[in-house]
Amino acid sequence: MEVLKNDVEIKRTHTHLEPVQQKGTNKNDVEVKGAFKQFGSNVVLNGIDLEVKQGELLTLLGPSGCGKSTTLNLIAGFLDADQGEVYIKGNNVTKVPPYKRDLGMVFQTYSLFPHMTVYENLSFGLKLRKVGKAEQKKKISKALELVKMSGLENRYPRELSGGQRQRVAISRALVVEPELLLLDEPLSNLDAKLRHELRAEIKRLQKEIGVTTIFVTHDQEEALSMSDRVVVMNAGKIEQISTPTDIYNHPKTEFVFQFIGKSNCFEGKVSEVDKRRISVKIGDDITHVDADNIMGNDSNLKAGDEVKMYIRPEKVQIVPVEETALSLFDYHKAKISQINYLGTSWEINVLLQGKSVQVLTSSFNSSWQNGSEVYIGWSPSEVMLVKK
């Protein structure tokens, strides 16, 4: 197959997999079916199912120990599942060794050969694939051009910055033109500015080349900004798989809401339920929530049920007392306890019935100060409920 993008020609060569043991479907480039993995008494993966679409960048996101790197290593073939199967391009590769899975991998620690130049690092995988010297030179030149590292072929890793070394690691994975690119927290050792630059570069490269990519990170901003879809994992299970906007705005579980972004949480009791809205009493106040905004499996709330109510800081409106009559939002009297200027926005902490609530706003009233009385409110469509 030939791919022609921005005058850079990339010819794919395919490494043959082991004879097909069982044919999977071809609509997905990768399928993990019923994967279970246990280390001693610790269950790291608890029967997960995962599908990765052709050409997408899918991110495995979650806290340390959730099973995301274990999932990646199962797909790569560095670990064997206790139960379950792995398919790549419809082929069952569960028992196929890593070097026959036609994939490129980029690690957190670069893993470059320190005694080899940039050129020699990139040529290593090509030599193993019996690529001729003239073709090697051509492929390496194109791969370095893609990551903007042309002209540095004769440098050693010690002569490069951290960002340059990671670019070389990415280039080395791409030069063999794999069917699948796996990245295991490749940006975690870099400073914030460089991480931001390289994640944009990886996203550009992935779209330009079209290689199916699985990216592992614990950084939610990284996941939301780069991915076509995000897989949120927790304690060896998949909590939710969806687009970044759905994950952020429509979390399916309490864990997803708490893990992604910031959130305010209130405890209350359901006072009334109808088809469209749920009324919740919080202290002496009543607030309303859209009936569709219930997280978890128990969506049949009734009057008297104790609930937790979540809302993101940027969804909370803060206004002077005189403006509350101009809106259909639920407004509640509060008092400012702290104001933090963040450059492009203000983070304002207020006390609502003795509870601290965080508000993130780009509009600021110069009369506000610590102790000022204000009103905070929100749209019923922006609030999420979960039964206690």
GROMACS .gro file of N, CA and C in nm, residues 133-246:
model
  342
  133LYS      N    1   2.078  -0.108   0.192
  133LYS     CA    2   2.138   0.016   0.241
  133LYS      C    3   2.079   0.139   0.173
  134ALA      N    4   2.059   0.132   0.042
  134ALA     CA    5   2.005   0.247  -0.031
  134ALA      C    6   1.863   0.279   0.016
  135GLU      N    7   1.784   0.173   0.036
  135GLU     CA    8   1.646   0.191   0.082
  135GLU      C    9   1.643   0.239   0.227
  136GLN      N   10   1.739   0.188   0.307
  136GLN     CA   11   1.749   0.234   0.446
  136GLN      C   12   1.771   0.385   0.450
  137LYS      N   13   1.864   0.433   0.370
  137LYS     CA   14   1.897   0.576   0.369
  137LYS      C   15   1.776   0.660   0.333
  138LYS      N   16   1.701   0.610   0.235
  138LYS     CA   17   1.581   0.683   0.190
  138LYS      C   18   1.475   0.687   0.300
  139LYS      N   19   1.451   0.571   0.363
  139LYS     CA   20   1.348   0.564   0.468
  139LYS      C   21   1.387   0.648   0.590
  140ILE      N   22   1.514   0.641   0.628
  140ILE     CA   23   1.560   0.717   0.745
  140ILE      C   24   1.549   0.866   0.720
  141SER      N   25   1.587   0.908   0.600
  141SER     CA   26   1.576   1.050   0.564
  141SER      C   27   1.433   1.099   0.577
  142LYS      N   28   1.339   1.020   0.528
  142LYS     CA   29   1.197   1.059   0.533
  142LYS      C   30   1.144   1.057   0.677
  143ALA      N   31   1.187   0.956   0.754
  143ALA     CA   32   1.140   0.945   0.892
  143ALA      C   33   1.189   1.063   0.976
  144LEU      N   34   1.315   1.104   0.956
  144LEU     CA   35   1.370   1.217   1.031
  144LEU      C   36   1.306   1.348   0.985
  145GLU      N   37   1.274   1.356   0.858
  145GLU     CA   38   1.205   1.475   0.808
  145GLU      C   39   1.068   1.489   0.873
  146LEU      N   40   0.999   1.379   0.893
  146LEU     CA   41   0.866   1.381   0.955
  146LEU      C   42   0.870   1.438   1.097
  147VAL      N   43   0.976   1.405   1.171
  147VAL     CA   44   0.985   1.453   1.310
  147VAL      C   45   1.075   1.577   1.323
  148LYS      N   46   1.107   1.637   1.208
  148LYS     CA   47   1.187   1.762   1.205
  148LYS      C   48   1.323   1.744   1.272
  149MET      N   49   1.391   1.633   1.236
  149MET     CA   50   1.524   1.605   1.291
  149MET      C   51   1.629   1.587   1.182
  150SER      N   52   1.597   1.632   1.061
  150SER     CA   53   1.694   1.621   0.950
  150SER      C   54   1.821   1.697   0.984
  151GLY      N   55   1.936   1.638   0.947
  151GLY     CA   56   2.064   1.703   0.972
  151GLY      C   57   2.131   1.659   1.101
  152LEU      N   58   2.061   1.581   1.183
  152LEU     CA   59   2.118   1.537   1.311
  152LEU      C   60   2.151   1.388   1.310
  153GLU      N   61   2.165   1.332   1.190
  153GLU     CA   62   2.184   1.187   1.176
  153GLU      C   63   2.308   1.135   1.248
  154ASN      N   64   2.414   1.216   1.257
  154ASN     CA   65   2.541   1.168   1.310
  154ASN      C   66   2.561   1.198   1.459
  155ARG      N   67   2.459   1.253   1.523
  155ARG     CA   68   2.471   1.280   1.665
  155ARG      C   69   2.438   1.156   1.747
  156TYR      N   70   2.495   1.150   1.867
  156TYR     CA   71   2.465   1.043   1.961
  156TYR      C   72   2.356   1.091   2.056
  157PRO      N   73   2.281   0.999   2.117
  157PRO     CA   74   2.173   1.039   2.209
  157PRO      C   75   2.218   1.137   2.317
  158ARG      N   76   2.341   1.121   2.368
  158ARG     CA   77   2.391   1.211   2.473
  158ARG      C   78   2.407   1.355   2.424
  159GLU      N   79   2.412   1.373   2.293
  159GLU     CA   80   2.429   1.506   2.236
  159GLU      C   81   2.296   1.573   2.202
  160LEU      N   82   2.185   1.508   2.239
  160LEU     CA   83   2.052   1.559   2.208
  160LEU      C   84   1.980   1.600   2.336
  161SER      N   85   1.886   1.691   2.321
  161SER     CA   86   1.798   1.728   2.434
  161SER      C   87   1.696   1.616   2.456
  162GLY      N   88   1.625   1.625   2.570
  162GLY     CA   89   1.522   1.524   2.597
  162GLY      C   90   1.416   1.518   2.489
  163GLY      N   91   1.374   1.634   2.442
  163GLY     CA   92   1.273   1.638   2.336
  163GLY      C   93   1.323   1.579   2.206
  164GLN      N   94   1.450   1.606   2.175
  164GLN     CA   95   1.508   1.551   2.052
  164GLN      C   96   1.521   1.399   2.062
  165ARG      N   97   1.561   1.350   2.180
  165ARG     CA   98   1.572   1.204   2.197
  165ARG      C   99   1.436   1.137   2.180
  166GLN      N  100   1.330   1.201   2.231
  166GLN     CA  101   1.199   1.141   2.217
  166GLN      C  102   1.154   1.144   2.071
  167ARG      N  103   1.190   1.248   1.997
  167ARG     CA  104   1.159   1.253   1.854
  167ARG      C  105   1.229   1.140   1.779
  168VAL      N  106   1.354   1.114   1.818
  168VAL     CA  107   1.427   1.004   1.755
  168VAL      C  108   1.361   0.870   1.787
  169ALA      N  109   1.316   0.854   1.913
  169ALA     CA  110   1.247   0.729   1.951
  169ALA      C  111   1.120   0.710   1.869
  170ILE      N  112   1.046   0.818   1.848
  170ILE     CA  113   0.924   0.810   1.766
  170ILE      C  114   0.960   0.779   1.621
  171SER      N  115   1.064   0.845   1.571
  171SER     CA  116   1.108   0.822   1.434
  171SER      C  117   1.155   0.679   1.413
  172ARG      N  118   1.225   0.623   1.514
  172ARG     CA  119   1.272   0.485   1.503
  172ARG      C  120   1.155   0.387   1.497
  173ALA      N  121   1.048   0.418   1.571
  173ALA     CA  122   0.930   0.332   1.567
  173ALA      C  123   0.858   0.342   1.433
  174LEU      N  124   0.859   0.463   1.373
  174LEU     CA  125   0.786   0.484   1.248
  174LEU      C  126   0.862   0.436   1.125
  175VAL      N  127   0.996   0.434   1.131
  175VAL     CA  128   1.076   0.408   1.012
  175VAL      C  129   1.052   0.268   0.956
  176VAL      N  130   1.012   0.174   1.042
  176VAL     CA  131   0.984   0.036   0.996
  176VAL      C  132   0.843   0.023   0.940
  177GLU      N  133   0.770   0.137   0.940
  177GLU     CA  134   0.634   0.143   0.884
  177GLU      C  135   0.543   0.034   0.942
  178PRO      N  136   0.521   0.040   1.075
  178PRO     CA  137   0.442  -0.065   1.140
  178PRO      C  138   0.294  -0.052   1.110
  179GLU      N  139   0.223  -0.161   1.129
  179GLU     CA  140   0.076  -0.157   1.119
  179GLU      C  141   0.016  -0.089   1.241
  180LEU      N  142   0.089  -0.091   1.352
  180LEU     CA  143   0.037  -0.044   1.479
  180LEU      C  144   0.147   0.028   1.556
  181LEU      N  145   0.115   0.146   1.609
  181LEU     CA  146   0.211   0.223   1.688
  181LEU      C  147   0.163   0.228   1.833
  182LEU      N  148   0.250   0.187   1.926
  182LEU     CA  149   0.217   0.185   2.068
  182LEU      C  150   0.308   0.283   2.141
  183LEU      N  151   0.248   0.370   2.222
  183LEU     CA  152   0.326   0.470   2.296
  183LEU      C  153   0.292   0.460   2.445
  184ASP      N  154   0.393   0.428   2.525
  184ASP     CA  155   0.373   0.407   2.669
  184ASP      C  156   0.426   0.527   2.747
  185GLU      N  157   0.338   0.622   2.780
  185GLU     CA  158   0.371   0.744   2.853
  185GLU      C  159   0.499   0.809   2.799
  186PRO      N  160   0.506   0.836   2.668
  186PRO     CA  161   0.631   0.883   2.608
  186PRO      C  162   0.670   1.026   2.645
  187LEU      N  163   0.579   1.102   2.704
  187LEU     CA  164   0.607   1.244   2.731
  187LEU      C  165   0.624   1.275   2.879
  188SER      N  166   0.614   1.174   2.965
  188SER     CA  167   0.607   1.201   3.109
  188SER      C  168   0.739   1.252   3.167
  189ASN      N  169   0.851   1.231   3.097
  189ASN     CA  170   0.980   1.278   3.149
  189ASN      C  171   1.017   1.417   3.100
  190LEU      N  172   0.929   1.482   3.024
  190LEU     CA  173   0.960   1.612   2.965
  190LEU      C  174   0.894   1.724   3.044
  191ASP      N  175   0.947   1.845   3.029
  191ASP     CA  176   0.886   1.959   3.097
  191ASP      C  177   0.755   1.997   3.028
  192ALA      N  178   0.676   2.079   3.095
  192ALA     CA  179   0.539   2.108   3.050
  192ALA      C  180   0.534   2.167   2.910
  193LYS      N  181   0.622   2.263   2.880
  193LYS     CA  182   0.621   2.328   2.749
  193LYS      C  183   0.654   2.229   2.638
  194LEU      N  184   0.755   2.146   2.663
  194LEU     CA  185   0.797   2.047   2.563
  194LEU      C  186   0.691   1.939   2.545
  195ARG      N  187   0.626   1.899   2.655
  195ARG     CA  188   0.517   1.801   2.645
  195ARG      C  189   0.407   1.853   2.553
  196HIS      N  190   0.373   1.981   2.571
  196HIS     CA  191   0.268   2.043   2.491
  196HIS      C  192   0.307   2.044   2.343
  197GLU      N  193   0.432   2.076   2.314
  197GLU     CA  194   0.479   2.080   2.175
  197GLU      C  195   0.479   1.940   2.112
  198LEU      N  196   0.530   1.843   2.188
  198LEU     CA  197   0.543   1.708   2.132
  198LEU      C  198   0.409   1.637   2.117
  199ARG      N  199   0.315   1.663   2.205
  199ARG     CA  200   0.185   1.597   2.188
  199ARG      C  201   0.116   1.649   2.063
  200ALA      N  202   0.133   1.777   2.031
  200ALA     CA  203   0.079   1.831   1.905
  200ALA      C  204   0.150   1.768   1.787
  201GLU      N  205   0.282   1.745   1.801
  201GLU     CA  206   0.361   1.684   1.694
  201GLU      C  207   0.318   1.538   1.670
  202ILE      N  208   0.296   1.464   1.779
  202ILE     CA  209   0.253   1.325   1.765
  202ILE      C  210   0.117   1.317   1.697
  203LYS      N  211   0.027   1.406   1.737
  203LYS     CA  212  -0.107   1.408   1.676
  203LYS      C  213  -0.097   1.439   1.527
  204ARG      N  214  -0.011   1.536   1.490
  204ARG     CA  215   0.007   1.570   1.349
  204ARG      C  216   0.063   1.451   1.271
  205LEU      N  217   0.166   1.388   1.327
  205LEU     CA  218   0.229   1.273   1.260
  205LEU      C  219   0.130   1.159   1.240
  206GLN      N  220   0.054   1.131   1.345
  206GLN     CA  221  -0.040   1.020   1.339
  206GLN      C  222  -0.144   1.041   1.230
  207LYS      N  223  -0.194   1.163   1.218
  207LYS     CA  224  -0.293   1.192   1.115
  207LYS      C  225  -0.230   1.191   0.977
  208GLU      N  226  -0.106   1.240   0.967
  208GLU     CA  227  -0.038   1.246   0.838
  208GLU      C  228  -0.008   1.107   0.782
  209ILE      N  229   0.036   1.018   0.871
  209ILE     CA  230   0.073   0.884   0.828
  209ILE      C  231  -0.047   0.790   0.827
  210GLY      N  232  -0.140   0.812   0.920
  210GLY     CA  233  -0.260   0.728   0.925
  210GLY      C  234  -0.241   0.597   0.998
  211VAL      N  235  -0.134   0.583   1.076
  211VAL     CA  236  -0.109   0.458   1.147
  211VAL      C  237  -0.199   0.449   1.270
  212THR      N  238  -0.258   0.333   1.292
  212THR     CA  239  -0.338   0.309   1.411
  212THR      C  240  -0.248   0.318   1.534
  213THR      N  241  -0.290   0.398   1.632
  213THR     CA  242  -0.202   0.430   1.745
  213THR      C  243  -0.275   0.412   1.877
  214ILE      N  244  -0.207   0.347   1.972
  214ILE     CA  245  -0.258   0.334   2.108
  214ILE      C  246  -0.159   0.405   2.200
  215PHE      N  247  -0.212   0.500   2.276
  215PHE     CA  248  -0.130   0.590   2.358
  215PHE      C  249  -0.169   0.570   2.504
  216VAL      N  250  -0.071   0.550   2.591
  216VAL     CA  251  -0.097   0.532   2.734
  216VAL      C  252  -0.052   0.657   2.810
  217THR      N  253  -0.138   0.709   2.896
  217THR     CA  254  -0.102   0.824   2.978
  217THR      C  255  -0.187   0.829   3.104
  218HIS      N  256  -0.135   0.898   3.207
  218HIS     CA  257  -0.216   0.927   3.326
  218HIS      C  258  -0.256   1.074   3.324
  219ASP      N  259  -0.213   1.148   3.220
  219ASP     CA  260  -0.237   1.291   3.209
  219ASP      C  261  -0.366   1.316   3.131
  220GLN      N  262  -0.470   1.363   3.199
  220GLN     CA  263  -0.600   1.378   3.135
  220GLN      C  264  -0.600   1.484   3.026
  221GLU      N  265  -0.525   1.592   3.045
  221GLU     CA  266  -0.518   1.696   2.941
  221GLU      C  267  -0.455   1.641   2.814
  222GLU      N  268  -0.352   1.561   2.831
  222GLU     CA  269  -0.286   1.495   2.719
  222GLU      C  270  -0.386   1.407   2.644
  223ALA      N  271  -0.461   1.328   2.717
  223ALA     CA  272  -0.559   1.236   2.657
  223ALA      C  273  -0.669   1.311   2.583
  224LEU      N  274  -0.724   1.414   2.646
  224LEU     CA  275  -0.836   1.487   2.586
  224LEU      C  276  -0.793   1.563   2.462
  225SER      N  277  -0.671   1.616   2.460
  225SER     CA  278  -0.627   1.700   2.348
  225SER      C  279  -0.582   1.619   2.227
  226MET      N  280  -0.536   1.495   2.248
  226MET     CA  281  -0.475   1.419   2.140
  226MET      C  282  -0.566   1.316   2.075
  227SER      N  283  -0.663   1.265   2.148
  227SER     CA  284  -0.727   1.138   2.111
  227SER      C  285  -0.849   1.152   2.021
  228ASP      N  286  -0.870   1.048   1.941
  228ASP     CA  287  -0.999   1.031   1.873
  228ASP      C  288  -1.100   0.974   1.973
  229ARG      N  289  -1.053   0.874   2.051
  229ARG     CA  290  -1.135   0.820   2.160
  229ARG      C  291  -1.046   0.798   2.282
  230VAL      N  292  -1.110   0.801   2.398
  230VAL     CA  293  -1.039   0.781   2.525
  230VAL      C  294  -1.101   0.662   2.597
  231VAL      N  295  -1.014   0.576   2.650
  231VAL     CA  296  -1.057   0.464   2.734
  231VAL      C  297  -1.018   0.497   2.877
  232VAL      N  298  -1.116   0.520   2.963
  232VAL     CA  299  -1.087   0.550   3.104
  232VAL      C  300  -1.089   0.418   3.182
  233MET      N  301  -0.976   0.387   3.247
  233MET     CA  302  -0.963   0.261   3.319
  233MET      C  303  -0.950   0.286   3.469
  234ASN      N  304  -0.999   0.188   3.545
  234ASN     CA  305  -0.992   0.196   3.691
  234ASN      C  306  -0.994   0.056   3.749
  235ALA      N  307  -0.893   0.024   3.828
  235ALA     CA  308  -0.888  -0.105   3.900
  235ALA      C  309  -0.909  -0.224   3.807
  236GLY      N  310  -0.842  -0.222   3.692
  236GLY     CA  311  -0.846  -0.336   3.601
  236GLY      C  312  -0.968  -0.346   3.513
  237LYS      N  313  -1.055  -0.246   3.518
  237LYS     CA  314  -1.176  -0.247   3.436
  237LYS      C  315  -1.186  -0.119   3.354
  238ILE      N  316  -1.264  -0.125   3.248
  238ILE     CA  317  -1.290  -0.008   3.165
  238ILE      C  318  -1.417   0.060   3.216
  239GLU      N  319  -1.403   0.186   3.257
  239GLU     CA  320  -1.517   0.262   3.307
  239GLU      C  321  -1.599   0.322   3.192
  240GLN      N  322  -1.530   0.371   3.089
  240GLN     CA  323  -1.600   0.436   2.978
  240GLN      C  324  -1.506   0.447   2.858
  241ILE      N  325  -1.562   0.427   2.739
  241ILE     CA  326  -1.489   0.451   2.614
  241ILE      C  327  -1.573   0.547   2.531
  242SER      N  328  -1.515   0.661   2.495
  242SER     CA  329  -1.590   0.758   2.416
  242SER      C  330  -1.497   0.865   2.364
  243THR      N  331  -1.553   0.963   2.292
  243THR     CA  332  -1.475   1.075   2.243
  243THR      C  333  -1.434   1.163   2.361
  244PRO      N  334  -1.331   1.245   2.346
  244PRO     CA  335  -1.292   1.334   2.456
  244PRO      C  336  -1.405   1.423   2.505
  245THR      N  337  -1.485   1.477   2.414
  245THR     CA  338  -1.594   1.567   2.456
  245THR      C  339  -1.700   1.491   2.534
  246ASP      N  340  -1.732   1.368   2.492
  246ASP     CA  341  -1.831   1.288   2.566
  246ASP      C  342  -1.778   1.248   2.704
   0.00000   0.00000   0.00000
